[in-house]
Amino acid sequence: MKNKVVLLLLFLLSLSSNAQPTLTLEDCYALADTKYPMEKHTALLQQKSVYEVAALTKGILPKIV
């Protein structure tokens, strides 16, 4: 009798539990864009390297202060 009660409780608890919502690949990319700050940092580093290359081609040398 005790086993039946335990099984019944487990069954009823499993019915009330909810699964996590599914994510599409596009949702994952959107979450990664908003929650991963290093992506913005790498974009800034790429822009910095573009500016450095442009400065080197113009003959502007870095200055030591």
Short mmCIF file of the N, C-alpha and C atoms (twelve columns), coordinates in Angstrom:
data_MODEL
# 
_entry.id   MODEL 
# 
loop_
_atom_site.group_PDB 
_atom_site.id 
_atom_site.type_symbol 
_atom_site.label_atom_id 
_atom_site.label_alt_id 
_atom_site.label_comp_id 
_atom_site.label_asym_id 
_atom_site.label_seq_id 
_atom_site.Cartn_x 
_atom_site.Cartn_y 
_atom_site.Cartn_z 
_atom_site.pdbx_PDB_model_num 
ATOM 1   N N  . MET A 1  0.822  -1.199 0.000   1 
ATOM 2   C CA . MET A 1  0.000  0.000  0.000   1 
ATOM 3   C C  . MET A 1  0.863  1.258  0.000   1 
ATOM 4   N N  . LYS A 2  1.939  1.224  0.782   1 
ATOM 5   C CA . LYS A 2  2.821  2.383  0.866   1 
ATOM 6   C C  . LYS A 2  3.488  2.649  -0.482  1 
ATOM 7   N N  . ASN A 3  3.858  1.586  -1.186  1 
ATOM 8   C CA . ASN A 3  4.483  1.740  -2.503  1 
ATOM 9   C C  . ASN A 3  3.523  2.382  -3.498  1 
ATOM 10  N N  . LYS A 4  2.249  2.007  -3.410  1 
ATOM 11  C CA . LYS A 4  1.258  2.575  -4.323  1 
ATOM 12  C C  . LYS A 4  1.076  4.072  -4.072  1 
ATOM 13  N N  . VAL A 5  1.098  4.466  -2.822  1 
ATOM 14  C CA . VAL A 5  0.947  5.881  -2.475  1 
ATOM 15  C C  . VAL A 5  2.147  6.670  -2.980  1 
ATOM 16  N N  . VAL A 6  3.335  6.123  -2.808  1 
ATOM 17  C CA . VAL A 6  4.548  6.799  -3.271  1 
ATOM 18  C C  . VAL A 6  4.537  6.914  -4.785  1 
ATOM 19  N N  . LEU A 7  4.168  5.842  -5.470  1 
ATOM 20  C CA . LEU A 7  4.096  5.892  -6.929  1 
ATOM 21  C C  . LEU A 7  3.045  6.887  -7.406  1 
ATOM 22  N N  . LEU A 8  1.925  6.931  -6.727  1 
ATOM 23  C CA . LEU A 8  0.878  7.882  -7.092  1 
ATOM 24  C C  . LEU A 8  1.352  9.319  -6.892  1 
ATOM 25  N N  . LEU A 9  2.040  9.584  -5.797  1 
ATOM 26  C CA . LEU A 9  2.570  10.928 -5.553  1 
ATOM 27  C C  . LEU A 9  3.612  11.310 -6.599  1 
ATOM 28  N N  . LEU A 10 4.491  10.393 -6.929  1 
ATOM 29  C CA . LEU A 10 5.498  10.678 -7.959  1 
ATOM 30  C C  . LEU A 10 4.849  10.945 -9.310  1 
ATOM 31  N N  . PHE A 11 3.819  10.182 -9.626  1 
ATOM 32  C CA . PHE A 11 3.121  10.381 -10.889 1 
ATOM 33  C C  . PHE A 11 2.442  11.746 -10.930 1 
ATOM 34  N N  . LEU A 12 1.786  12.106 -9.830  1 
ATOM 35  C CA . LEU A 12 1.107  13.404 -9.787  1 
ATOM 36  C C  . LEU A 12 2.103  14.564 -9.824  1 
ATOM 37  N N  . LEU A 13 3.242  14.399 -9.182  1 
ATOM 38  C CA . LEU A 13 4.259  15.449 -9.231  1 
ATOM 39  C C  . LEU A 13 4.851  15.592 -10.627 1 
ATOM 40  N N  . SER A 14 4.982  14.482 -11.327 1 
ATOM 41  C CA . SER A 14 5.540  14.561 -12.676 1 
ATOM 42  C C  . SER A 14 4.578  15.248 -13.635 1 
ATOM 43  N N  . LEU A 15 3.293  15.140 -13.377 1 
ATOM 44  C CA . LEU A 15 2.318  15.826 -14.228 1 
ATOM 45  C C  . LEU A 15 2.356  17.337 -14.028 1 
ATOM 46  N N  . SER A 16 2.639  17.762 -12.820 1 
ATOM 47  C CA . SER A 16 2.615  19.195 -12.537 1 
ATOM 48  C C  . SER A 16 3.920  19.895 -12.905 1 
ATOM 49  N N  . SER A 17 4.966  19.145 -13.142 1 
ATOM 50  C CA . SER A 17 6.244  19.785 -13.480 1 
ATOM 51  C C  . SER A 17 6.222  20.266 -14.926 1 
ATOM 52  N N  . ASN A 18 6.884  21.372 -15.158 1 
ATOM 53  C CA . ASN A 18 6.936  21.957 -16.494 1 
ATOM 54  C C  . ASN A 18 8.344  21.843 -17.043 1 
ATOM 55  N N  . ALA A 19 8.425  21.619 -18.321 1 
ATOM 56  C CA . ALA A 19 9.730  21.556 -18.974 1 
ATOM 57  C C  . ALA A 19 10.188 22.967 -19.316 1 
ATOM 58  N N  . GLN A 20 11.471 23.092 -19.578 1 
ATOM 59  C CA . GLN A 20 12.003 24.386 -19.987 1 
ATOM 60  C C  . GLN A 20 11.549 24.684 -21.409 1 
ATOM 61  N N  . PRO A 21 11.366 25.953 -21.720 1 
ATOM 62  C CA . PRO A 21 10.967 26.288 -23.093 1 
ATOM 63  C C  . PRO A 21 12.110 26.002 -24.063 1 
ATOM 64  N N  . THR A 22 11.749 25.600 -25.259 1 
ATOM 65  C CA . THR A 22 12.772 25.292 -26.253 1 
ATOM 66  C C  . THR A 22 13.287 26.579 -26.876 1 
ATOM 67  N N  . LEU A 23 14.551 26.570 -27.247 1 
ATOM 68  C CA . LEU A 23 15.179 27.719 -27.890 1 
ATOM 69  C C  . LEU A 23 15.560 27.351 -29.310 1 
ATOM 70  N N  . THR A 24 15.312 28.267 -30.209 1 
ATOM 71  C CA . THR A 24 15.772 28.062 -31.573 1 
ATOM 72  C C  . THR A 24 17.206 28.563 -31.681 1 
ATOM 73  N N  . LEU A 25 17.837 28.254 -32.778 1 
ATOM 74  C CA . LEU A 25 19.209 28.695 -32.984 1 
ATOM 75  C C  . LEU A 25 19.284 30.219 -33.066 1 
ATOM 76  N N  . GLU A 26 18.283 30.832 -33.666 1 
ATOM 77  C CA . GLU A 26 18.249 32.291 -33.751 1 
ATOM 78  C C  . GLU A 26 18.117 32.915 -32.362 1 
ATOM 79  N N  . ASP A 27 17.314 32.285 -31.499 1 
ATOM 80  C CA . ASP A 27 17.188 32.773 -30.123 1 
ATOM 81  C C  . ASP A 27 18.516 32.679 -29.386 1 
ATOM 82  N N  . CYS A 28 19.241 31.595 -29.612 1 
ATOM 83  C CA . CYS A 28 20.550 31.432 -28.967 1 
ATOM 84  C C  . CYS A 28 21.519 32.513 -29.426 1 
ATOM 85  N N  . TYR A 29 21.522 32.809 -30.717 1 
ATOM 86  C CA . TYR A 29 22.398 33.864 -31.225 1 
ATOM 87  C C  . TYR A 29 22.013 35.223 -30.642 1 
ATOM 88  N N  . ALA A 30 20.719 35.482 -30.534 1 
ATOM 89  C CA . ALA A 30 20.268 36.761 -29.976 1 
ATOM 90  C C  . ALA A 30 20.665 36.882 -28.510 1 
ATOM 91  N N  . LEU A 31 20.528 35.813 -27.755 1 
ATOM 92  C CA . LEU A 31 20.941 35.843 -26.351 1 
ATOM 93  C C  . LEU A 31 22.442 36.017 -26.225 1 
ATOM 94  N N  . ALA A 32 23.195 35.375 -27.107 1 
ATOM 95  C CA . ALA A 32 24.648 35.513 -27.062 1 
ATOM 96  C C  . ALA A 32 25.064 36.946 -27.384 1 
ATOM 97  N N  . ASP A 33 24.380 37.583 -28.317 1 
ATOM 98  C CA . ASP A 33 24.710 38.967 -28.661 1 
ATOM 99  C C  . ASP A 33 24.443 39.914 -27.498 1 
ATOM 100 N N  . THR A 34 23.369 39.689 -26.782 1 
ATOM 101 C CA . THR A 34 23.022 40.609 -25.703 1 
ATOM 102 C C  . THR A 34 23.769 40.323 -24.412 1 
ATOM 103 N N  . LYS A 35 24.161 39.087 -24.186 1 
ATOM 104 C CA . LYS A 35 24.738 38.739 -22.890 1 
ATOM 105 C C  . LYS A 35 26.234 38.478 -22.930 1 
ATOM 106 N N  . TYR A 36 26.872 38.615 -24.080 1 
ATOM 107 C CA . TYR A 36 28.300 38.320 -24.156 1 
ATOM 108 C C  . TYR A 36 29.047 39.602 -24.490 1 
ATOM 109 N N  . PRO A 37 29.564 40.319 -23.488 1 
ATOM 110 C CA . PRO A 37 30.186 41.626 -23.731 1 
ATOM 111 C C  . PRO A 37 31.507 41.541 -24.486 1 
ATOM 112 N N  . MET A 38 32.161 40.396 -24.491 1 
ATOM 113 C CA . MET A 38 33.439 40.289 -25.194 1 
ATOM 114 C C  . MET A 38 33.259 40.441 -26.703 1 
ATOM 115 N N  . GLU A 39 32.073 40.157 -27.205 1 
ATOM 116 C CA . GLU A 39 31.822 40.332 -28.632 1 
ATOM 117 C C  . GLU A 39 31.961 41.805 -29.004 1 
ATOM 118 N N  . LYS A 40 31.458 42.694 -28.159 1 
ATOM 119 C CA . LYS A 40 31.611 44.126 -28.405 1 
ATOM 120 C C  . LYS A 40 33.072 44.532 -28.272 1 
ATOM 121 N N  . HIS A 41 33.758 43.903 -27.332 1 
ATOM 122 C CA . HIS A 41 35.168 44.205 -27.119 1 
ATOM 123 C C  . HIS A 41 35.997 43.800 -28.339 1 
ATOM 124 N N  . THR A 42 35.709 42.665 -28.930 1 
ATOM 125 C CA . THR A 42 36.460 42.239 -30.113 1 
ATOM 126 C C  . THR A 42 36.181 43.160 -31.291 1 
ATOM 127 N N  . ALA A 43 34.958 43.668 -31.391 1 
ATOM 128 C CA . ALA A 43 34.658 44.623 -32.461 1 
ATOM 129 C C  . ALA A 43 35.471 45.896 -32.277 1 
ATOM 130 N N  . LEU A 44 35.625 46.343 -31.035 1 
ATOM 131 C CA . LEU A 44 36.436 47.532 -30.770 1 
ATOM 132 C C  . LEU A 44 37.907 47.274 -31.078 1 
ATOM 133 N N  . LEU A 45 38.392 46.086 -30.760 1 
ATOM 134 C CA . LEU A 45 39.783 45.752 -31.065 1 
ATOM 135 C C  . LEU A 45 40.025 45.706 -32.570 1 
ATOM 136 N N  . GLN A 46 39.072 45.194 -33.313 1 
ATOM 137 C CA . GLN A 46 39.208 45.170 -34.766 1 
ATOM 138 C C  . GLN A 46 39.229 46.586 -35.329 1 
ATOM 139 N N  . GLN A 47 38.374 47.455 -34.809 1 
ATOM 140 C CA . GLN A 47 38.357 48.839 -35.279 1 
ATOM 141 C C  . GLN A 47 39.660 49.538 -34.918 1 
ATOM 142 N N  . LYS A 48 40.205 49.246 -33.751 1 
ATOM 143 C CA . LYS A 48 41.476 49.828 -33.337 1 
ATOM 144 C C  . LYS A 48 42.591 49.400 -34.280 1 
ATOM 145 N N  . SER A 49 42.599 48.134 -34.670 1 
ATOM 146 C CA . SER A 49 43.642 47.673 -35.586 1 
ATOM 147 C C  . SER A 49 43.494 48.318 -36.958 1 
ATOM 148 N N  . VAL A 50 42.270 48.580 -37.384 1 
ATOM 149 C CA . VAL A 50 42.058 49.276 -38.660 1 
ATOM 150 C C  . VAL A 50 42.634 50.683 -38.581 1 
ATOM 151 N N  . TYR A 51 42.401 51.374 -37.464 1 
ATOM 152 C CA . TYR A 51 42.947 52.717 -37.287 1 
ATOM 153 C C  . TYR A 51 44.473 52.696 -37.222 1 
ATOM 154 N N  . GLU A 52 45.034 51.684 -36.562 1 
ATOM 155 C CA . GLU A 52 46.490 51.592 -36.471 1 
ATOM 156 C C  . GLU A 52 47.117 51.358 -37.837 1 
ATOM 157 N N  . VAL A 53 46.510 50.511 -38.635 1 
ATOM 158 C CA . VAL A 53 47.028 50.262 -39.981 1 
ATOM 159 C C  . VAL A 53 46.915 51.520 -40.825 1 
ATOM 160 N N  . ALA A 54 45.811 52.238 -40.691 1 
ATOM 161 C CA . ALA A 54 45.642 53.478 -41.445 1 
ATOM 162 C C  . ALA A 54 46.681 54.509 -41.026 1 
ATOM 163 N N  . ALA A 55 46.985 54.583 -39.738 1 
ATOM 164 C CA . ALA A 55 47.988 55.533 -39.259 1 
ATOM 165 C C  . ALA A 55 49.375 55.149 -39.752 1 
ATOM 166 N N  . LEU A 56 49.680 53.865 -39.794 1 
ATOM 167 C CA . LEU A 56 50.992 53.427 -40.268 1 
ATOM 168 C C  . LEU A 56 51.175 53.688 -41.756 1 
ATOM 169 N N  . THR A 57 50.125 53.543 -42.521 1 
ATOM 170 C CA . THR A 57 50.249 53.794 -43.951 1 
ATOM 171 C C  . THR A 57 50.404 55.281 -44.251 1 
ATOM 172 N N  . LYS A 58 49.944 56.145 -43.350 1 
ATOM 173 C CA . LYS A 58 50.100 57.583 -43.539 1 
ATOM 174 C C  . LYS A 58 51.452 58.083 -43.052 1 
ATOM 175 N N  . GLY A 59 52.201 57.246 -42.381 1 
ATOM 176 C CA . GLY A 59 53.504 57.655 -41.885 1 
ATOM 177 C C  . GLY A 59 53.468 58.281 -40.517 1 
ATOM 178 N N  . ILE A 60 52.354 58.180 -39.825 1 
ATOM 179 C CA . ILE A 60 52.253 58.722 -38.477 1 
ATOM 180 C C  . ILE A 60 52.827 57.684 -37.520 1 
ATOM 181 N N  . LEU A 61 53.842 58.092 -36.784 1 
ATOM 182 C CA . LEU A 61 54.483 57.168 -35.865 1 
ATOM 183 C C  . LEU A 61 53.949 57.374 -34.453 1 
ATOM 184 N N  . PRO A 62 53.915 56.321 -33.660 1 
ATOM 185 C CA . PRO A 62 53.459 56.488 -32.279 1 
ATOM 186 C C  . PRO A 62 54.445 57.324 -31.476 1 
ATOM 187 N N  . LYS A 63 53.942 58.052 -30.507 1 
ATOM 188 C CA . LYS A 63 54.777 58.921 -29.686 1 
ATOM 189 C C  . LYS A 63 54.860 58.367 -28.276 1 
ATOM 190 N N  . ILE A 64 56.046 58.456 -27.701 1 
ATOM 191 C CA . ILE A 64 56.241 58.052 -26.320 1 
ATOM 192 C C  . ILE A 64 56.184 59.307 -25.471 1 
ATOM 193 N N  . VAL A 65 55.297 59.298 -24.509 1 
ATOM 194 C CA . VAL A 65 55.112 60.485 -23.668 1 
ATOM 195 C C  . VAL A 65 55.878 60.316 -22.392 1 
# 
